[in-house]
Tab-separated table of N, CA and C in Angstrom:
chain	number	residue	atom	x	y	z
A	1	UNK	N	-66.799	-21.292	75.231
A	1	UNK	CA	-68.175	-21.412	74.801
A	1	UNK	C	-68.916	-20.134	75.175
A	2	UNK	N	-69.932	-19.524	74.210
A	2	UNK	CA	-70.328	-18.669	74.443
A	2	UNK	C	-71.360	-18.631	75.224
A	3	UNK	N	-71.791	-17.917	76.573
A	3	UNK	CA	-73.295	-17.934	77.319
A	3	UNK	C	-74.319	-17.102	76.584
A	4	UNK	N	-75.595	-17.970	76.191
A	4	UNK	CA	-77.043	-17.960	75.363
A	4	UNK	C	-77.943	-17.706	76.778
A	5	UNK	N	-78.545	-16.146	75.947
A	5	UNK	CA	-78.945	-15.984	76.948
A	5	UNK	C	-80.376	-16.929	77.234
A	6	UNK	N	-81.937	-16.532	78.100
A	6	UNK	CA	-82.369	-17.739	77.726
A	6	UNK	C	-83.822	-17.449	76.031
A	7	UNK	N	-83.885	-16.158	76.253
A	7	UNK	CA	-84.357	-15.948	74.670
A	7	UNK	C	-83.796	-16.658	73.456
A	8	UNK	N	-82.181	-16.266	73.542
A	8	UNK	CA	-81.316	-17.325	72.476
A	8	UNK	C	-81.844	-18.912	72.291
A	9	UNK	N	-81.740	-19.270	73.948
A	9	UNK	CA	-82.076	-20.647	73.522
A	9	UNK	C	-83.511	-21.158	73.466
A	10	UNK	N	-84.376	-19.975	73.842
A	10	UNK	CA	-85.648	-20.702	73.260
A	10	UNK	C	-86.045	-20.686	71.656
A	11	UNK	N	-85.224	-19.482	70.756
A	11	UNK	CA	-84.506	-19.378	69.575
A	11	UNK	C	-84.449	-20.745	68.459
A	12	UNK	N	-83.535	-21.662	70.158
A	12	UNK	CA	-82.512	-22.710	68.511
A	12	UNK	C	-83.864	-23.831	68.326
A	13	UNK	N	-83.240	-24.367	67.542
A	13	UNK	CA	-84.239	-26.006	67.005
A	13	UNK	C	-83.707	-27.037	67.709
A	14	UNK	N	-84.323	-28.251	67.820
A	14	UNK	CA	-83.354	-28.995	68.400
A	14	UNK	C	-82.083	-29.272	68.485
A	15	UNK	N	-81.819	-29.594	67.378
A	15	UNK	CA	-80.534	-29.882	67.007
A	15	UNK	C	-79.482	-29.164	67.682
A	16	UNK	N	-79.614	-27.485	67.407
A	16	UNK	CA	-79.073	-26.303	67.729
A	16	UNK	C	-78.575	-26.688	69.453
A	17	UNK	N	-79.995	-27.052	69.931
A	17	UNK	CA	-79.729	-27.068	71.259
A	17	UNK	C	-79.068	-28.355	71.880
A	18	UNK	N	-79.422	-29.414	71.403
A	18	UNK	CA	-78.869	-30.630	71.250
A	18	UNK	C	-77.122	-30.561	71.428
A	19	UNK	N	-76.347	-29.372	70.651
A	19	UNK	CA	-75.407	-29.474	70.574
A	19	UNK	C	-74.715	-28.183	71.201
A	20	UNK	N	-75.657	-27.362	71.889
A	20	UNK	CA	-75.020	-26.593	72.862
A	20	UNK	C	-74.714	-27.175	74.067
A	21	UNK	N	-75.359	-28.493	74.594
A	21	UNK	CA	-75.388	-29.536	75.165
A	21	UNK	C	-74.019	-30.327	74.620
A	22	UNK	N	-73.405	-30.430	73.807
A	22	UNK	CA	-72.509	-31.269	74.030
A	22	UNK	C	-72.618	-32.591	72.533
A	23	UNK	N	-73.569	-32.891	72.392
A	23	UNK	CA	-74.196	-33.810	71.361
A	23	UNK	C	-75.025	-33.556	70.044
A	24	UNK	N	-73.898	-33.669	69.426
A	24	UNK	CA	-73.708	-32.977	68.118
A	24	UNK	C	-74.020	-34.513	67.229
A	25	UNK	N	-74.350	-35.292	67.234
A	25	UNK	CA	-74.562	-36.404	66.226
A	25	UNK	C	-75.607	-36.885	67.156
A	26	UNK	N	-76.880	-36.680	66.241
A	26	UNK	CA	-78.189	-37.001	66.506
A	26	UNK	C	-78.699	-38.151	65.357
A	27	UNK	N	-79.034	-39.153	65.868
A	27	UNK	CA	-79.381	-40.241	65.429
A	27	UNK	C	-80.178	-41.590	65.787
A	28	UNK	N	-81.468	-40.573	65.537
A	28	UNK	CA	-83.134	-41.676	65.982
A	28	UNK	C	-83.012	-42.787	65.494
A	29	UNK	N	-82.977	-44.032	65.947
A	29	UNK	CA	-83.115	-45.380	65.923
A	29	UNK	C	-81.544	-45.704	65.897
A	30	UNK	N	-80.848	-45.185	66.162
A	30	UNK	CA	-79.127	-45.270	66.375
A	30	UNK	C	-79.074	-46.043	65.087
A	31	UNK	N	-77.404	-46.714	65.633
A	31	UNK	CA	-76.557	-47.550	64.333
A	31	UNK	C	-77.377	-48.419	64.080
A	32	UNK	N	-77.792	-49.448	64.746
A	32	UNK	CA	-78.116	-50.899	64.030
A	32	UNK	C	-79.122	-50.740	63.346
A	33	UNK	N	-80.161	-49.574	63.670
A	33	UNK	CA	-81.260	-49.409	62.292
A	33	UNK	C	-81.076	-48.247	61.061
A	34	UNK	N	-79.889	-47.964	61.200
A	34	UNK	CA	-78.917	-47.180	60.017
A	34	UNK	C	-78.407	-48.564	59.385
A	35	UNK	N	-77.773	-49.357	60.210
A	35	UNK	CA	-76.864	-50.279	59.062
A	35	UNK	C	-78.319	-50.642	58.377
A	36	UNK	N	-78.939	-51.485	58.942
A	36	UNK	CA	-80.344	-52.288	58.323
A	36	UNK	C	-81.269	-51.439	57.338
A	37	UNK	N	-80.847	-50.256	57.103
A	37	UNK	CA	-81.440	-49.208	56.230
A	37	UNK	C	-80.348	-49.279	55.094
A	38	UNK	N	-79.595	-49.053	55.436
A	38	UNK	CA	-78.350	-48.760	54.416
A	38	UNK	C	-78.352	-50.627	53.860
A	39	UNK	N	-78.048	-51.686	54.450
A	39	UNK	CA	-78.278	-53.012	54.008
A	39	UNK	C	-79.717	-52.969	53.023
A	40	UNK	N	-80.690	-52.768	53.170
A	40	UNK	CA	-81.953	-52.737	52.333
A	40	UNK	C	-81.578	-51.735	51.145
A	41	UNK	N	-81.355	-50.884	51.478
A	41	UNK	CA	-81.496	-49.692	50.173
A	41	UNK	C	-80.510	-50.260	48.980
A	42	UNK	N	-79.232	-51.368	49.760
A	42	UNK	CA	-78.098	-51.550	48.403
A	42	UNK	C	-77.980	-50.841	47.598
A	43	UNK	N	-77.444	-49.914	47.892
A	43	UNK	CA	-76.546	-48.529	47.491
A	43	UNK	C	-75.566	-49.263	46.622
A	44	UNK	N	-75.222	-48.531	45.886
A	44	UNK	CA	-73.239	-49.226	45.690
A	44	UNK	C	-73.517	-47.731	44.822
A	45	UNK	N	-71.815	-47.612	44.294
A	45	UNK	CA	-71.416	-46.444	43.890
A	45	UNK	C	-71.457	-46.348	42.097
A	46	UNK	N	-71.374	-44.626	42.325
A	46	UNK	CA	-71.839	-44.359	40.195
A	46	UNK	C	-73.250	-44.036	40.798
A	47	UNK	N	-74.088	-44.469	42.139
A	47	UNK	CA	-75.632	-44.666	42.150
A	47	UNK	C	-76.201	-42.782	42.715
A	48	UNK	N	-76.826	-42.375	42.039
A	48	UNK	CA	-77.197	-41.199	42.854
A	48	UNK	C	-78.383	-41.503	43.836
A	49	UNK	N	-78.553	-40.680	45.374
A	49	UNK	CA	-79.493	-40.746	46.561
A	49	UNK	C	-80.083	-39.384	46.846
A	50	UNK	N	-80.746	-39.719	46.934
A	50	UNK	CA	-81.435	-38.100	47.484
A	50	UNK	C	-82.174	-38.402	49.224
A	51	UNK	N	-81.693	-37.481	49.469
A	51	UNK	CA	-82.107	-38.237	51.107
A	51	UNK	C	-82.946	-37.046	51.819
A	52	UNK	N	-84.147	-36.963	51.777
A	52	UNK	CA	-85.086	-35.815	52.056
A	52	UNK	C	-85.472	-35.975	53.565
A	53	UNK	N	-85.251	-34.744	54.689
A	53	UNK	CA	-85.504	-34.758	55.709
A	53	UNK	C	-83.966	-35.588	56.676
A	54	UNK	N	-82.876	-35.333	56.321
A	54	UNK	CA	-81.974	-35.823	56.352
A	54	UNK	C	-81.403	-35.051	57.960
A	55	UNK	N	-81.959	-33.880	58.592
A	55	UNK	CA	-81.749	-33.419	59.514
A	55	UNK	C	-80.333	-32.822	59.476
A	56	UNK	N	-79.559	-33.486	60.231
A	56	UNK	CA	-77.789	-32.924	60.161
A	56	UNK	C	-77.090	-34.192	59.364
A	57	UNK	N	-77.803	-34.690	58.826
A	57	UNK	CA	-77.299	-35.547	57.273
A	57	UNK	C	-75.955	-36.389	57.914
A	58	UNK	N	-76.216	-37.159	59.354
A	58	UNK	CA	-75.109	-38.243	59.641
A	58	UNK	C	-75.364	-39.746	58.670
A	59	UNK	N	-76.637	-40.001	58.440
A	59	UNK	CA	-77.159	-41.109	57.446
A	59	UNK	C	-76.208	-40.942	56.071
A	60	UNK	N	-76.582	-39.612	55.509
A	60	UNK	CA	-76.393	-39.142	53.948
A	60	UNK	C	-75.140	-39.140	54.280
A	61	UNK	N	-73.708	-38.383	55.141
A	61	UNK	CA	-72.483	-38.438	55.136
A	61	UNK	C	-71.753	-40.423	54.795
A	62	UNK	N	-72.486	-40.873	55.954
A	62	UNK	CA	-72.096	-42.272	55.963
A	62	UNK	C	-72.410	-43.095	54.739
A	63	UNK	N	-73.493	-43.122	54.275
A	63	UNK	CA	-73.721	-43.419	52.782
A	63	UNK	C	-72.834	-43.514	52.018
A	64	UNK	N	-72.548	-42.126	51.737
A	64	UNK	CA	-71.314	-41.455	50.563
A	64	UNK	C	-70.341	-42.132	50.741
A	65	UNK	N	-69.642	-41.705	51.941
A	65	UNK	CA	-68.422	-42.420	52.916
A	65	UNK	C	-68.254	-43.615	52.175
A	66	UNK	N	-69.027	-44.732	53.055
A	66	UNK	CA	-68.764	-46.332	52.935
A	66	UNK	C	-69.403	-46.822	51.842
A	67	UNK	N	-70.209	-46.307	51.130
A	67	UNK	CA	-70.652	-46.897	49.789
A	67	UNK	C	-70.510	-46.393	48.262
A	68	UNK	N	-69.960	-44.913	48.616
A	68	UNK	CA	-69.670	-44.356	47.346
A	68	UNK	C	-71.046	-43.922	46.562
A	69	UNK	N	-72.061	-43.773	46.846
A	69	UNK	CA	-72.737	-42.984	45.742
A	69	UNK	C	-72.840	-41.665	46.147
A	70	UNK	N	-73.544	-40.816	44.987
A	70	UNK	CA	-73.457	-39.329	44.952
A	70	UNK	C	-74.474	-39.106	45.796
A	71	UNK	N	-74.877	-38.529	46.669
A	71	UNK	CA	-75.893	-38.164	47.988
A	71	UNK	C	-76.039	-36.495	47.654
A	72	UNK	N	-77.361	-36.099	47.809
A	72	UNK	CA	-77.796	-34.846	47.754
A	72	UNK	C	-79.317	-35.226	49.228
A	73	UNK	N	-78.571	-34.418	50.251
A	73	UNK	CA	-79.654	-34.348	51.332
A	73	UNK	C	-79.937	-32.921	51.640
A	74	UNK	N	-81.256	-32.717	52.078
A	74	UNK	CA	-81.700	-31.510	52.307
A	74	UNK	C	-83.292	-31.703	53.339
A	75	UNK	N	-82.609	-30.766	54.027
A	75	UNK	CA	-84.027	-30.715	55.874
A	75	UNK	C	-84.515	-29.399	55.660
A	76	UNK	N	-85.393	-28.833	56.073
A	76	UNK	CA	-86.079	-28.027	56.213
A	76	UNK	C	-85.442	-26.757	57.229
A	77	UNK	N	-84.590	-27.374	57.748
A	77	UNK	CA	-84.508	-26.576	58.704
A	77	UNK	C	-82.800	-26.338	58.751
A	78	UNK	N	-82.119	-27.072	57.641
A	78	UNK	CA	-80.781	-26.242	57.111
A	78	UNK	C	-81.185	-25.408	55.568
């Protein structure tokens, strides 16, 4: 691992830093209010999603994954 000096890390965004730390899958309101999101939205596949503010897009990956529709996510800050 490379040493950041501390300019570098006042530099990253959360995330960035989040995972110089070790924790690389960031996910506000964890699983059970992902499933209960993904249960409401009833996705199924052929369906296109657009998932705006998607951050490091673990929601939008899992989507695709287990339900099959076409997902286009995009954050501000990728």
């Amino acid at each position: 691992m490379a040493t950041l000096t501390s300019d570098q890390v006042q530099d990253l965004d959360c995330y960035a830093f989040l995972a110089v730390l070790g924790k690389r899958v960031i996910h506000p309101g964890g699983r059970a209010s992902t499933d209960r999101l993904l249960e409401l939205a009833a996705v199924s596949e052929g369906e296109k999603v657009l998932d705006i503010g998607c951050g490091v897009g673990t929601t939008a990956i899992r989507l695709a994954q287990e339900y099959g529709p076409q997902v286009v996510a995009a954050d501000i800050a990728r």
